[in-house]
Amino acid sequence: MRTLLVWCFLLACAPAWAQSGQQRARAAGSDLVGTPAPRLVLKTIDGQTLDLGRLYGKQAVYLKFWATWCVPCREQMPHLERTFEQAGPNLAVIAINAGFDDTLADVQRYRRELGLKMPIVLDDGTLGQAFRLRVTPQHIVIGRDGRIQYVGHLADARLDAALAAAQAPAATVADAKGAPVDLPPIGIGDRVPALAASTLDGAPFRLRDGGRPTVLAFLSPWCETYLDGKRAGARPALAASCRAAREQVDALAQRHPDVRWLGVASGLWATPGELREYRKAYGVTIPLTLDAAGTWFRAFRVMHVPTLLLIDRQGRLARRLEGVGPQFEAELKALSAP
């Protein structure tokens, strides 16, 4: 009877529940996104050992927390099964039963009933604590660089975009042998690091490539909207600065096709899907990449948006601007001069 009442409540409140679930998941993951994922060893209900630490650096990892009594979990199971079946060698898919009000027998019966094929782990609370489980389902997407890229509740376009982005080669800073390094501060005149990333459209962007001037525009896709207005905590001056930078960069990119442009979006409170929405809403024409792991922001010690970096033909940092101004185009012309 108790189970029936829970199901009826969830079904009756589905729209509000879904919205609340997404908010709770995003809040729980707000300071997880961009951090290294826990290197835990898991045991599946079939006795298989899964070492997450050994997967990082080789595969993206998708963990879905769920419960047998959870209505939206059951509704989303076809999406999980399809993701597992279509996953290639770059993605590991693992179903994590939350272990709350569920037994091993419950999970085994549920697997038989739905015909689930992916690895299933029955959590003892360790994983829930490590990934700040607050709702079911809760989706955790970990990039190939071993950093958490997305936390959410809904099986929607944002989750699909996060799964696709997580499988792309990670932007890295490495030494000659390919080992990650901690870069010293990059000053004016210093050679920029050998960073690489994929744009929203899947095109590769290598910082040391092309022999042309390059502009990196560091941004946040929610700066113009979330920080605008009169609510508590609003910063309309910063929102206006983000808007002015976007407009000036886009206009200058049209007038200076000889310059390479890349918008580098912070992964804080942003997903690939949300970055696409930003691009569409404002008609942004320059290539964009989501720096989900914070690699580019850390490499250049960028702590504020908007920040613009001008790099000369020789790959050296020529100018650093926080915001924009009338001198920007003159400096671009100087960089572009033969």
XYZ file of C-alpha atoms in Angstrom:
338
model
C 0.000 0.000 0.000
C 2.832 2.415 0.880
C 4.502 1.784 -2.492
C 1.231 2.402 -4.338
C 0.751 5.741 -2.527
C 4.286 6.826 -3.407
C 3.732 5.986 -7.081
C 0.403 7.831 -7.151
C 1.981 10.909 -5.556
C 4.851 10.941 -8.033
C 2.564 10.509 -11.019
C 0.206 13.254 -9.863
C 3.058 15.692 -9.266
C 5.228 14.708 -12.234
C 5.873 18.179 -13.752
C 6.670 19.857 -10.420
C 8.649 16.815 -9.304
C 10.754 16.843 -12.469
C 11.538 20.540 -12.102
C 12.372 20.155 -8.419
C 14.503 17.096 -9.177
C 16.563 18.956 -11.765
C 17.065 21.884 -9.404
C 18.162 19.599 -6.569
C 20.548 17.654 -8.780
C 22.098 20.810 -10.232
C 22.449 22.315 -6.752
C 24.117 19.145 -5.473
C 26.510 19.159 -8.408
C 27.235 22.884 -8.527
C 30.642 22.555 -6.903
C 31.305 19.024 -8.189
C 31.416 19.993 -11.857
C 35.018 20.499 -12.927
C 36.491 18.588 -9.970
C 38.360 15.246 -10.201
C 35.950 12.318 -9.868
C 36.501 9.895 -6.951
C 38.763 6.961 -7.785
C 36.567 4.218 -6.341
C 36.449 0.467 -6.920
C 32.923 -0.860 -7.484
C 31.436 -4.347 -7.280
C 28.519 -5.184 -9.543
C 25.664 -7.413 -8.406
C 27.254 -10.129 -10.577
C 30.583 -9.895 -8.758
C 32.432 -7.942 -11.452
C 35.036 -5.406 -10.282
C 34.974 -1.939 -11.860
C 37.915 0.334 -11.010
C 36.834 3.868 -11.861
C 40.379 5.166 -11.467
C 41.546 2.873 -14.276
C 38.811 4.159 -16.583
C 39.718 7.823 -16.158
C 42.002 9.023 -18.898
C 40.731 6.285 -21.249
C 36.939 6.493 -21.223
C 34.185 8.853 -20.266
C 31.997 7.414 -17.486
C 28.230 7.707 -17.116
C 26.803 6.816 -13.698
C 23.039 6.780 -13.259
C 21.679 6.570 -9.710
C 18.210 5.019 -9.519
C 15.826 2.977 -7.341
C 13.291 0.267 -8.108
C 10.470 2.281 -6.483
C 11.262 5.485 -8.396
C 8.746 6.356 -11.156
C 10.967 8.740 -13.192
C 13.775 6.163 -12.938
C 11.583 3.575 -14.640
C 10.472 6.130 -17.226
C 14.101 6.925 -18.039
C 15.317 3.314 -18.199
C 14.833 3.075 -21.995
C 17.187 6.040 -22.368
C 19.775 4.372 -20.124
C 19.482 1.075 -21.977
C 19.780 2.789 -25.355
C 22.825 4.754 -24.166
C 24.460 1.534 -22.977
C 23.704 -0.322 -26.208
C 25.025 2.509 -28.389
C 28.069 3.326 -26.257
C 31.335 2.859 -28.089
C 34.786 2.293 -26.629
C 34.950 5.866 -25.297
C 32.055 5.535 -22.828
C 31.466 3.272 -19.806
C 27.823 3.099 -18.640
C 27.099 1.933 -15.088
C 23.728 1.799 -13.316
C 23.965 2.568 -9.581
C 21.053 1.477 -7.432
C 20.912 3.960 -4.553
C 20.471 1.164 -2.000
C 17.669 3.077 -0.283
C 14.690 0.848 0.526
C 16.002 -1.704 -2.000
C 17.519 -5.153 -1.475
C 19.676 -7.240 -3.773
C 16.624 -9.398 -4.518
C 14.628 -6.265 -5.449
C 17.342 -5.151 -7.863
C 17.740 -8.592 -9.438
C 13.975 -8.896 -9.929
C 13.821 -5.415 -11.455
C 16.659 -6.247 -13.846
C 14.858 -9.386 -15.036
C 11.578 -7.523 -15.438
C 13.083 -4.755 -17.574
C 15.724 -6.886 -19.295
C 18.589 -4.594 -18.287
C 22.008 -5.506 -19.674
C 24.371 -2.816 -18.323
C 26.542 -3.352 -15.203
C 24.557 -2.699 -12.017
C 26.021 -1.716 -8.651
C 24.059 -1.769 -5.385
C 25.386 1.169 -3.386
C 26.023 0.957 0.344
C 25.967 4.747 0.597
C 29.608 5.289 -0.375
C 28.877 6.363 -3.943
C 25.873 8.428 -2.906
C 28.038 10.359 -0.480
C 30.897 10.803 -2.949
C 28.602 12.143 -5.681
C 26.213 14.007 -3.344
C 23.123 12.011 -4.245
C 20.005 14.103 -3.604
C 17.405 12.738 -6.049
C 16.602 9.697 -8.128
C 17.425 9.478 -10.886
C 20.642 11.461 -10.663
C 22.998 11.465 -13.648
C 26.767 11.881 -13.283
C 28.864 12.368 -16.423
C 32.639 12.153 -16.068
C 34.889 13.258 -18.925
C 37.801 11.326 -20.335
C 40.060 13.574 -18.282
C 38.554 12.121 -15.087
C 36.710 15.298 -14.101
C 32.991 15.552 -13.413
C 31.348 17.404 -16.301
C 27.618 17.179 -15.598
C 25.152 16.420 -12.808
C 21.426 16.331 -13.561
C 18.071 14.654 -13.062
C 16.366 14.599 -16.470
C 17.105 12.383 -19.470
C 16.976 15.264 -21.920
C 19.018 17.051 -24.568
C 21.326 18.482 -21.911
C 22.268 15.010 -20.720
C 22.800 13.779 -24.282
C 25.006 16.788 -25.046
C 27.011 16.188 -21.874
C 27.520 12.525 -22.805
C 28.706 13.496 -26.280
C 31.056 16.202 -24.978
C 32.508 13.900 -22.309
C 33.696 11.465 -24.968
C 35.622 14.106 -26.911
C 39.391 14.222 -26.386
C 40.097 16.292 -23.300
C 41.868 19.609 -23.526
C 45.268 19.005 -22.014
C 48.474 20.715 -21.052
C 51.288 18.187 -21.299
C 55.042 17.862 -21.463
C 56.976 16.260 -24.327
C 56.120 12.781 -23.031
C 52.420 13.543 -22.727
C 52.378 13.855 -18.936
C 50.159 16.601 -17.450
C 52.082 19.568 -16.062
C 51.268 22.483 -13.777
C 51.968 25.596 -15.832
C 53.629 28.677 -14.371
C 51.795 31.983 -14.847
C 51.782 33.113 -18.489
C 52.830 36.735 -18.861
C 52.893 39.166 -21.762
C 55.476 37.959 -24.275
C 55.398 34.349 -23.047
C 54.706 31.514 -25.477
C 51.231 30.072 -24.980
C 50.816 26.393 -23.948
C 49.957 23.606 -26.385
C 46.267 23.475 -25.544
C 43.725 21.675 -27.715
C 39.943 21.445 -27.551
C 36.868 20.534 -29.578
C 34.388 23.240 -30.515
C 30.634 22.825 -30.118
C 30.540 21.652 -33.741
C 33.198 19.011 -33.130
C 36.018 20.801 -34.942
C 39.484 20.597 -33.352
C 41.109 23.825 -32.184
C 44.826 23.810 -31.440
C 46.243 26.894 -29.842
C 49.678 26.504 -31.436
C 48.442 26.163 -34.980
C 48.093 28.290 -38.068
C 50.693 31.066 -37.827
C 47.878 33.616 -37.501
C 46.919 35.962 -34.661
C 44.450 34.409 -32.233
C 41.889 35.903 -29.862
C 40.580 33.885 -26.921
C 37.367 35.315 -25.485
C 36.722 33.876 -22.010
C 33.017 34.022 -21.161
C 30.121 32.616 -19.183
C 26.867 31.916 -21.066
C 24.690 33.050 -18.151
C 26.538 36.289 -17.330
C 24.226 38.550 -19.345
C 20.970 37.138 -18.018
C 21.541 35.805 -14.504
C 23.574 38.791 -13.309
C 21.237 41.373 -14.825
C 18.201 42.862 -13.058
C 17.465 44.128 -9.572
C 17.338 40.917 -7.553
C 19.630 40.366 -4.584
C 23.111 39.468 -5.794
C 22.618 40.912 -9.269
C 25.577 42.639 -10.897
C 24.149 44.602 -13.814
C 27.456 46.329 -14.588
C 29.139 42.953 -15.096
C 26.193 41.708 -17.171
C 26.543 44.809 -19.362
C 30.289 44.178 -19.728
C 29.631 40.591 -20.857
C 27.075 41.853 -23.371
C 29.414 44.536 -24.729
C 32.280 42.048 -25.065
C 30.120 39.574 -26.958
C 28.866 42.245 -29.350
C 32.302 43.730 -29.977
C 33.995 40.362 -30.443
C 31.343 39.215 -32.894
C 31.578 42.459 -34.895
C 35.377 42.392 -34.986
C 35.415 38.726 -36.008
C 33.399 39.672 -39.090
C 35.819 42.474 -39.978
C 38.980 40.480 -39.252
C 38.655 37.007 -40.808
C 42.467 36.789 -40.860
C 42.387 36.356 -37.073
C 41.527 33.036 -35.396
C 38.770 33.370 -32.793
C 37.659 31.053 -30.004
C 35.097 31.673 -27.290
C 36.100 29.713 -24.176
C 33.087 29.208 -21.915
C 33.429 28.362 -18.249
C 31.937 25.027 -17.220
C 30.544 26.605 -14.043
C 26.764 26.174 -14.211
C 26.971 25.462 -17.926
C 26.581 22.427 -20.176
C 27.193 21.997 -23.913
C 23.431 22.237 -24.449
C 23.234 25.523 -22.567
C 26.201 26.876 -24.513
C 24.371 25.992 -27.727
C 21.303 27.837 -26.456
C 23.513 30.862 -25.740
C 24.963 30.731 -29.254
C 21.508 30.499 -30.813
C 19.925 33.190 -28.622
C 22.583 35.787 -29.452
C 23.587 34.653 -32.923
C 27.212 34.110 -31.885
C 29.317 33.350 -34.958
C 32.778 32.638 -33.530
C 33.642 29.024 -32.599
C 32.812 28.124 -28.990
C 34.191 25.480 -26.663
C 33.034 24.525 -23.174
C 35.979 24.383 -20.780
C 34.174 21.932 -18.507
C 37.314 20.876 -16.638
C 38.577 24.447 -16.323
C 41.834 23.622 -18.155
C 41.991 26.792 -20.262
C 40.853 29.046 -17.402
C 43.524 27.606 -15.099
C 46.265 27.700 -17.732
C 45.785 31.452 -18.240
C 44.762 32.227 -14.625
C 41.458 33.679 -15.805
C 39.236 34.437 -12.801
C 36.902 37.022 -14.346
C 34.684 37.241 -17.412
C 34.839 38.744 -19.893
C 38.599 38.357 -20.398
C 40.202 38.653 -23.832
C 43.645 37.309 -24.697
C 45.416 38.436 -27.881
C 48.077 36.034 -29.183
C 50.477 37.010 -31.965
C 51.558 35.054 -35.040
C 54.470 33.519 -33.146
C 52.158 32.102 -30.489
C 53.079 34.576 -27.772
C 50.658 36.337 -25.455
C 50.560 39.942 -26.669
C 47.717 41.514 -24.684
C 45.316 40.715 -21.874
C 42.083 42.679 -21.493
C 39.308 42.363 -18.916
C 36.351 43.746 -20.827
C 36.570 45.603 -24.121
C 37.325 49.093 -25.327
C 38.060 51.241 -28.370
C 41.734 50.199 -28.362
C 40.870 46.555 -29.043
C 40.542 46.874 -32.814
C 43.719 48.951 -33.125
C 45.635 46.228 -31.309
C 44.095 43.602 -33.564
C 45.281 45.501 -36.628
C 48.772 45.747 -35.188
C 48.830 41.972 -34.595
C 47.609 41.302 -38.119
C 50.145 43.563 -39.811
C 52.759 41.720 -41.922
